Amino acid sequence: MSYAALCDHGVACGCGSKSVATLRRKEALSDLAEKHRGFFFSLLPVTSAAFAKAEEVFGRVDVLFFNTPSAKDQRTFKVFSQKLEAKLGADVMFGSMPTPHVTQHIMSTALILGATGATGRQLLRELLSSNEWSKVGEYGRRVTPEADLPQNRGKLEQKTIDFENLEAAGLKDGRWDVVFVTLGTTRAQAGSAELFEKIDREYVVNACKAAKTNDPAHQQRVVYLSSSGVNPSSPFLYLRSKGLTELAIAGLGYSDPIVFRPALFKGTQRAGTRLVETMLGYVTGAASHFTSNAEIHVAVLAKAMMKAGILGSSGLPPAAGATKAGQEASWFTLIGNKGALFLGQE
């Protein structure tokens, strides 16, 4: 997210990798640049032309902060900002500038891959109902039918894509701040082991790679839904594929890869629930009274994933039990079922 900050006394920052600051004191720029490494600061006059230039350089202006103590200046800027808000689609906020510590978790755009699955459907609803996101993209082999979408879908961008031709999908064009991945399948659904690995790993990894921008200053986060018990060296196809997918995504260069390994899903609402799943549901339902590693409702899991996408690894509370996992050049933050339950019910 880009910030245009209008300040009297030189306290300005952004929560993403880009920031536009309009300051009254030119000497404050060097102090800010030294204090907040990774942010870009510019001295701009309060004019439409200045913000047009800011939009050109930084891609967009999402939020305007204005904290002058003068009531007269505030009234003047309010008129100006209304015109700017209509032109750029930016939000205008008055008050003190936030610090990086406070605003670090804020993101503006989210992409979800696999929104038609059990967890993906819930996650899409969470993203659309949250004020954290200015734009939500749903890209996949198929997208949610309009009749199944919630009323608050104004910020939704849907696109059917061909995973065999991701170059034509334009995944990079959205400059997504957080990429959520709930895409996956089973061997039975895929029809063969080869097709399973193609869909469950190749499509997932390639799509994440295609969604990563080429801008080194754009800090992107990826949140991947895996499974409990995965291991890249497992003799079992499903667990091995998920484990290899985790490592592959973590090695793509995202600034903050986060992986969820939940237990058995509850509330999937499949049209034809399988007998084995029903029997396991009874078992895990009983076991959930004694352990937090037995099951999780997909609605709770979706909330947990969105919260992790907002907070990022550094902002996760200790109770989430997040740990560092992976291997050299493919490290990621791991959240188990207990942590997902905590985040989704907090």
Tab-separated table of C-alpha atoms in Angstrom:
chain	number	residue	atom	x	y	z
A	1	MET	CA	0.000	0.000	0.000
A	2	SER	CA	1.276	3.458	-0.840
A	3	TYR	CA	0.814	6.353	1.517
A	4	ALA	CA	0.636	10.034	0.757
A	5	ALA	CA	1.382	11.732	4.052
A	6	LEU	CA	0.801	15.443	4.586
A	7	CYS	CA	2.447	16.623	7.763
A	8	ASP	CA	3.537	19.802	9.479
A	9	HIS	CA	6.386	18.433	11.533
A	10	GLY	CA	7.936	15.567	9.624
A	11	VAL	CA	6.478	12.427	11.188
A	12	ALA	CA	5.496	10.255	8.242
A	13	CYS	CA	5.689	6.640	7.280
A	14	GLY	CA	4.057	3.952	5.186
A	15	CYS	CA	3.155	0.385	6.041
A	16	GLY	CA	4.254	-1.176	2.792
A	17	SER	CA	7.441	-0.815	0.836
A	18	LYS	CA	6.435	2.512	-0.679
A	19	SER	CA	5.494	5.841	0.806
A	20	VAL	CA	4.941	9.327	-0.519
A	21	ALA	CA	5.428	12.063	2.061
A	22	THR	CA	4.652	15.750	1.716
A	23	LEU	CA	6.533	17.620	4.399
A	24	ARG	CA	6.831	21.258	5.399
A	25	ARG	CA	10.449	20.866	6.481
A	26	LYS	CA	12.833	19.598	3.852
A	27	GLU	CA	15.504	18.632	6.397
A	28	ALA	CA	13.116	16.077	7.925
A	29	LEU	CA	13.436	13.868	4.880
A	30	SER	CA	16.939	12.614	5.651
A	31	ASP	CA	15.980	11.802	9.236
A	32	LEU	CA	12.930	9.861	8.110
A	33	ALA	CA	14.813	7.948	5.439
A	34	GLU	CA	17.419	6.903	8.003
A	35	LYS	CA	14.840	5.951	10.633
A	36	HIS	CA	12.445	4.078	8.353
A	37	ARG	CA	14.585	2.094	5.950
A	38	GLY	CA	12.655	0.491	3.143
A	39	PHE	CA	10.272	3.407	2.739
A	40	PHE	CA	10.499	6.019	0.019
A	41	PHE	CA	10.077	9.673	0.951
A	42	SER	CA	9.539	12.596	-1.366
A	43	LEU	CA	9.066	16.312	-0.809
A	44	LEU	CA	5.870	17.301	-2.603
A	45	PRO	CA	3.781	20.466	-2.556
A	46	VAL	CA	0.071	20.063	-1.746
A	47	THR	CA	-1.194	20.290	-5.309
A	48	SER	CA	-3.099	18.064	-7.701
A	49	ALA	CA	-0.076	17.939	-9.989
A	50	ALA	CA	2.095	16.662	-7.142
A	51	PHE	CA	-0.252	13.810	-6.409
A	52	ALA	CA	-0.581	12.996	-10.085
A	53	LYS	CA	3.192	12.630	-10.132
A	54	ALA	CA	3.083	10.515	-6.972
A	55	GLU	CA	0.510	8.242	-8.589
A	56	GLU	CA	2.711	7.930	-11.666
A	57	VAL	CA	5.825	7.038	-9.674
A	58	PHE	CA	4.302	4.839	-6.975
A	59	GLY	CA	1.498	3.260	-8.986
A	60	ARG	CA	-1.358	4.551	-6.841
A	61	VAL	CA	-2.186	6.518	-3.708
A	62	ASP	CA	-4.428	4.602	-1.330
A	63	VAL	CA	-4.514	6.695	1.826
A	64	LEU	CA	-3.950	10.367	2.527
A	65	PHE	CA	-2.969	11.294	6.079
A	66	PHE	CA	-3.227	14.906	7.130
A	67	ASN	CA	-2.364	15.955	10.666
A	68	THR	CA	-1.940	19.697	10.657
A	69	PRO	CA	-3.236	21.198	13.915
A	70	SER	CA	-4.736	24.195	12.140
A	71	ALA	CA	-8.527	23.982	11.798
A	72	LYS	CA	-8.374	26.399	8.868
A	73	ASP	CA	-5.838	24.239	7.056
A	74	GLN	CA	-7.937	21.171	7.746
A	75	ARG	CA	-11.001	22.786	6.167
A	76	THR	CA	-8.951	23.817	3.149
A	77	PHE	CA	-7.435	20.392	2.728
A	78	LYS	CA	-10.802	18.680	3.171
A	79	VAL	CA	-12.156	20.379	0.067
A	80	PHE	CA	-8.985	19.522	-1.837
A	81	SER	CA	-8.955	15.926	-0.607
A	82	GLN	CA	-12.558	15.303	-1.662
A	83	LYS	CA	-11.619	16.098	-5.240
A	84	LEU	CA	-8.492	13.979	-4.943
A	85	GLU	CA	-10.420	11.126	-3.356
A	86	ALA	CA	-12.862	11.076	-6.257
A	87	LYS	CA	-10.025	11.157	-8.765
A	88	LEU	CA	-7.702	8.574	-7.210
A	89	GLY	CA	-10.143	6.492	-5.193
A	90	ALA	CA	-8.056	7.103	-2.077
A	91	ASP	CA	-9.227	7.129	1.516
A	92	VAL	CA	-8.642	10.337	3.464
A	93	MET	CA	-7.750	10.155	7.152
A	94	PHE	CA	-7.253	12.985	9.603
A	95	GLY	CA	-5.270	12.688	12.797
A	96	SER	CA	-1.805	11.688	13.903
A	97	MET	CA	0.382	9.729	11.562
A	98	PRO	CA	0.743	6.062	12.522
A	99	THR	CA	4.143	4.575	13.151
A	100	PRO	CA	5.535	1.563	11.304
A	101	HIS	CA	4.970	-0.569	14.419
A	102	VAL	CA	1.255	0.208	14.376
A	103	THR	CA	0.630	0.060	10.649
A	104	GLN	CA	2.950	-2.731	9.628
A	105	HIS	CA	0.122	-5.243	9.268
A	106	ILE	CA	-2.054	-3.196	6.912
A	107	MET	CA	-2.312	-4.410	3.346
A	108	SER	CA	-4.425	-3.166	0.505
A	109	THR	CA	-4.905	-5.952	-2.021
A	110	ALA	CA	-5.451	-9.694	-1.714
A	111	LEU	CA	-5.465	-12.463	-4.287
A	112	ILE	CA	-7.048	-15.832	-3.572
A	113	LEU	CA	-6.260	-18.905	-5.661
A	114	GLY	CA	-8.761	-21.703	-5.152
A	115	ALA	CA	-11.800	-19.821	-3.848
A	116	THR	CA	-14.332	-22.459	-4.899
A	117	GLY	CA	-13.163	-25.093	-2.408
A	118	ALA	CA	-14.514	-25.554	1.104
A	119	THR	CA	-12.023	-23.253	2.842
A	120	GLY	CA	-11.611	-20.940	-0.152
A	121	ARG	CA	-15.323	-20.086	-0.196
A	122	GLN	CA	-15.186	-19.051	3.443
A	123	LEU	CA	-11.953	-17.124	2.970
A	124	LEU	CA	-13.366	-15.175	0.026
A	125	ARG	CA	-16.301	-14.073	2.170
A	126	GLU	CA	-13.960	-13.005	4.951
A	127	LEU	CA	-11.816	-10.962	2.574
A	128	LEU	CA	-14.818	-9.225	1.029
A	129	SER	CA	-16.350	-8.361	4.395
A	130	SER	CA	-13.106	-6.973	5.833
A	131	ASN	CA	-12.111	-3.323	5.588
A	132	GLU	CA	-8.440	-4.292	5.389
A	133	TRP	CA	-8.593	-4.829	1.638
A	134	SER	CA	-9.207	-2.281	-1.088
A	135	LYS	CA	-9.278	-4.967	-3.796
A	136	VAL	CA	-9.775	-8.726	-3.723
A	137	GLY	CA	-8.914	-10.922	-6.697
A	138	GLU	CA	-10.414	-14.366	-7.246
A	139	TYR	CA	-8.471	-16.177	-9.960
A	140	GLY	CA	-8.919	-19.833	-10.825
A	141	ARG	CA	-10.005	-22.514	-13.274
A	142	ARG	CA	-13.500	-21.479	-12.306
A	143	VAL	CA	-14.775	-18.635	-10.156
A	144	THR	CA	-17.641	-18.239	-7.702
A	145	PRO	CA	-21.014	-17.833	-9.469
A	146	GLU	CA	-22.578	-14.414	-8.977
A	147	ALA	CA	-25.581	-15.959	-7.220
A	148	ASP	CA	-23.272	-17.363	-4.522
A	149	LEU	CA	-21.398	-14.122	-3.867
A	150	PRO	CA	-22.170	-11.909	-0.852
A	151	GLN	CA	-23.703	-8.482	-1.411
A	152	ASN	CA	-20.480	-6.683	-0.439
A	153	ARG	CA	-18.631	-7.723	-3.592
A	154	GLY	CA	-17.847	-4.294	-5.011
A	155	LYS	CA	-14.096	-4.707	-4.559
A	156	LEU	CA	-14.019	-8.211	-6.088
A	157	GLU	CA	-12.149	-8.860	-9.325
A	158	GLN	CA	-12.817	-12.302	-10.822
A	159	LYS	CA	-10.861	-13.942	-13.605
A	160	THR	CA	-10.926	-17.435	-15.062
A	161	ILE	CA	-7.396	-18.511	-15.888
A	162	ASP	CA	-5.680	-21.379	-17.659
A	163	PHE	CA	-2.994	-22.882	-15.424
A	164	GLU	CA	-1.307	-24.237	-18.517
A	165	ASN	CA	-0.894	-20.684	-19.826
A	166	LEU	CA	-0.249	-18.496	-16.797
A	167	GLU	CA	1.607	-15.880	-18.822
A	168	ALA	CA	-1.728	-14.837	-20.299
A	169	ALA	CA	-3.389	-14.691	-16.874
A	170	GLY	CA	-1.830	-11.378	-15.871
A	171	LEU	CA	-1.341	-12.396	-12.249
A	172	LYS	CA	1.483	-9.885	-11.759
A	173	ASP	CA	-0.671	-6.999	-12.973
A	174	GLY	CA	-2.659	-6.863	-9.742
A	175	ARG	CA	0.446	-6.139	-7.633
A	176	TRP	CA	-1.125	-8.214	-4.868
A	177	ASP	CA	0.101	-7.513	-1.351
A	178	VAL	CA	-1.042	-10.892	-0.014
A	179	VAL	CA	-1.547	-14.073	-2.035
A	180	PHE	CA	-3.792	-16.658	-0.372
A	181	VAL	CA	-3.592	-20.213	-1.726
A	182	THR	CA	-6.391	-22.679	-0.970
A	183	LEU	CA	-6.016	-24.509	-4.271
A	184	GLY	CA	-5.604	-28.268	-4.131
A	185	THR	CA	-7.119	-31.623	-4.989
A	186	THR	CA	-6.966	-35.322	-4.112
A	187	ARG	CA	-5.684	-38.270	-6.099
A	188	ALA	CA	-9.244	-39.560	-6.489
A	189	GLN	CA	-10.465	-36.221	-7.851
A	190	ALA	CA	-7.482	-35.821	-10.171
A	191	GLY	CA	-7.773	-39.339	-11.556
A	192	SER	CA	-4.119	-40.344	-11.297
A	193	ALA	CA	-0.978	-39.707	-9.266
A	194	GLU	CA	0.548	-37.746	-12.139
A	195	LEU	CA	-2.446	-35.444	-12.510
A	196	PHE	CA	-2.679	-35.027	-8.752
A	197	GLU	CA	0.890	-33.726	-8.528
A	198	LYS	CA	0.330	-31.510	-11.560
A	199	ILE	CA	-2.699	-29.797	-10.004
A	200	ASP	CA	-1.748	-29.924	-6.345
A	201	ARG	CA	1.871	-28.860	-6.722
A	202	GLU	CA	2.780	-27.667	-10.215
A	203	TYR	CA	-0.265	-25.443	-10.698
A	204	VAL	CA	0.017	-24.023	-7.183
A	205	VAL	CA	3.728	-23.227	-7.338
A	206	ASN	CA	3.572	-21.809	-10.857
A	207	ALA	CA	0.612	-19.586	-9.982
A	208	CYS	CA	2.388	-18.225	-6.905
A	209	LYS	CA	5.459	-17.555	-9.021
A	210	ALA	CA	3.336	-15.761	-11.618
A	211	ALA	CA	1.684	-13.604	-8.937
A	212	LYS	CA	5.005	-12.375	-7.560
A	213	THR	CA	5.936	-8.966	-8.923
A	214	ASN	CA	9.326	-8.134	-10.366
A	215	ASP	CA	9.564	-5.045	-8.163
A	216	PRO	CA	12.084	-5.802	-5.369
A	217	ALA	CA	10.617	-2.960	-3.317
A	218	HIS	CA	7.160	-4.539	-3.283
A	219	GLN	CA	7.006	-6.690	-0.158
A	220	GLN	CA	4.540	-9.523	-0.786
A	221	ARG	CA	3.202	-12.139	1.592
A	222	VAL	CA	1.928	-15.593	0.619
A	223	VAL	CA	-0.354	-17.708	2.837
A	224	TYR	CA	-0.614	-21.347	1.782
A	225	LEU	CA	-3.123	-23.924	3.040
A	226	SER	CA	-1.303	-27.226	3.465
A	227	SER	CA	-2.222	-30.200	5.659
A	228	SER	CA	-1.202	-31.797	8.928
A	229	GLY	CA	1.435	-34.502	8.834
A	230	VAL	CA	3.067	-33.370	5.594
A	231	ASN	CA	6.663	-34.275	4.870
A	232	PRO	CA	8.582	-33.797	1.613
A	233	SER	CA	10.167	-37.204	2.210
A	234	SER	CA	6.946	-39.019	3.055
A	235	PRO	CA	6.262	-42.331	1.257
A	236	PHE	CA	2.638	-41.199	0.918
A	237	LEU	CA	1.896	-39.197	-2.223
A	238	TYR	CA	-0.461	-36.638	-0.669
A	239	LEU	CA	1.772	-35.779	2.272
A	240	ARG	CA	4.921	-35.720	0.139
A	241	SER	CA	3.361	-33.466	-2.496
A	242	LYS	CA	2.143	-30.971	0.089
A	243	GLY	CA	5.558	-30.929	1.752
A	244	LEU	CA	7.341	-30.304	-1.536
A	245	THR	CA	4.832	-27.579	-2.379
A	246	GLU	CA	5.535	-25.813	0.909
A	247	LEU	CA	9.258	-25.728	0.181
A	248	ALA	CA	8.768	-24.641	-3.417
A	249	ILE	CA	6.528	-21.718	-2.459
A	250	ALA	CA	8.906	-20.670	0.315
A	251	GLY	CA	11.736	-20.617	-2.209
A	252	LEU	CA	10.021	-18.223	-4.633
A	253	GLY	CA	11.303	-15.101	-2.891
A	254	TYR	CA	8.161	-13.828	-1.144
A	255	SER	CA	9.096	-11.642	1.793
A	256	ASP	CA	6.829	-13.517	4.203
A	257	PRO	CA	5.694	-17.082	3.362
A	258	ILE	CA	3.201	-18.507	5.868
A	259	VAL	CA	1.948	-22.094	5.855
A	260	PHE	CA	-1.096	-23.513	7.653
A	261	ARG	CA	-1.226	-27.202	8.543
A	262	PRO	CA	-4.765	-27.765	9.833
A	263	ALA	CA	-6.320	-30.999	11.038
A	264	LEU	CA	-9.515	-32.603	9.690
A	265	PHE	CA	-12.021	-30.102	8.317
A	266	LYS	CA	-15.475	-29.572	9.764
A	267	GLY	CA	-18.305	-27.773	7.984
A	268	THR	CA	-17.224	-28.568	4.441
A	269	GLN	CA	-20.847	-28.897	3.265
A	270	ARG	CA	-19.989	-31.222	0.406
A	271	ALA	CA	-22.890	-32.392	-1.719
A	272	GLY	CA	-21.953	-36.050	-1.152
A	273	THR	CA	-20.101	-36.499	2.106
A	274	ARG	CA	-18.077	-39.695	2.024
A	275	LEU	CA	-18.661	-42.457	4.580
A	276	VAL	CA	-15.022	-42.387	5.734
A	277	GLU	CA	-15.213	-38.631	6.352
A	278	THR	CA	-18.423	-39.073	8.331
A	279	MET	CA	-16.844	-41.755	10.506
A	280	LEU	CA	-13.702	-39.661	11.013
A	281	GLY	CA	-15.895	-36.724	11.927
A	282	TYR	CA	-17.403	-38.680	14.810
A	283	VAL	CA	-13.950	-39.727	15.983
A	284	THR	CA	-12.335	-36.302	15.756
A	285	GLY	CA	-15.405	-34.643	17.226
A	286	ALA	CA	-14.991	-36.744	20.327
A	287	ALA	CA	-11.220	-36.279	20.329
A	288	SER	CA	-11.571	-32.490	20.095
A	289	HIS	CA	-12.757	-32.485	23.711
A	290	PHE	CA	-9.294	-33.666	24.756
A	291	THR	CA	-6.937	-32.164	22.139
A	292	SER	CA	-6.801	-29.134	19.862
A	293	ASN	CA	-5.115	-31.103	17.075
A	294	ALA	CA	-8.118	-33.165	15.951
A	295	GLU	CA	-10.292	-30.890	13.808
A	296	ILE	CA	-11.116	-27.331	12.753
A	297	HIS	CA	-14.171	-25.737	11.194
A	298	VAL	CA	-13.432	-24.290	7.752
A	299	ALA	CA	-14.994	-20.954	8.775
A	300	VAL	CA	-12.563	-20.696	11.689
A	301	LEU	CA	-9.655	-21.689	9.472
A	302	ALA	CA	-10.582	-19.033	6.902
A	303	LYS	CA	-10.612	-16.321	9.581
A	304	ALA	CA	-7.247	-17.530	10.854
A	305	MET	CA	-5.711	-17.413	7.386
A	306	MET	CA	-6.954	-13.893	6.764
A	307	LYS	CA	-5.688	-12.731	10.148
A	308	ALA	CA	-2.244	-14.187	9.438
A	309	GLY	CA	-2.289	-12.450	6.070
A	310	ILE	CA	-2.984	-9.145	7.785
A	311	LEU	CA	-0.603	-9.486	10.720
A	312	GLY	CA	2.275	-11.215	8.965
A	313	SER	CA	4.780	-13.461	10.710
A	314	SER	CA	6.222	-10.676	12.854
A	315	GLY	CA	2.789	-9.621	14.096
A	316	LEU	CA	1.473	-13.029	15.118
A	317	PRO	CA	0.685	-13.342	18.842
A	318	PRO	CA	2.689	-15.919	20.845
A	319	ALA	CA	-0.474	-17.951	21.419
A	320	ALA	CA	-0.571	-18.738	17.690
A	321	GLY	CA	2.408	-21.011	18.299
A	322	ALA	CA	4.045	-20.100	14.996
A	323	THR	CA	7.401	-21.737	14.310
A	324	LYS	CA	10.095	-21.489	11.671
A	325	ALA	CA	10.095	-24.444	9.289
A	326	GLY	CA	11.548	-25.483	5.951
A	327	GLN	CA	15.166	-25.572	4.922
A	328	GLU	CA	17.956	-23.312	3.687
A	329	ALA	CA	16.617	-20.805	1.107
A	330	SER	CA	13.073	-22.118	1.700
A	331	TRP	CA	12.173	-21.046	5.230
A	332	PHE	CA	8.575	-20.271	6.132
A	333	THR	CA	6.382	-19.550	9.141
A	334	LEU	CA	4.375	-22.600	10.168
A	335	ILE	CA	1.022	-22.476	11.966
A	336	GLY	CA	-0.529	-25.704	13.189
A	337	ASN	CA	-4.115	-26.569	14.045
A	338	LYS	CA	-3.913	-25.201	17.584
A	339	GLY	CA	-2.604	-21.876	16.327
A	340	ALA	CA	-5.239	-21.739	13.603
A	341	LEU	CA	-7.974	-22.324	16.193
A	342	PHE	CA	-6.600	-19.492	18.309
A	343	LEU	CA	-6.328	-17.023	15.423
A	344	GLY	CA	-9.734	-17.923	14.003
A	345	GLN	CA	-11.581	-17.669	17.300
A	346	GLU	CA	-9.725	-14.714	18.822
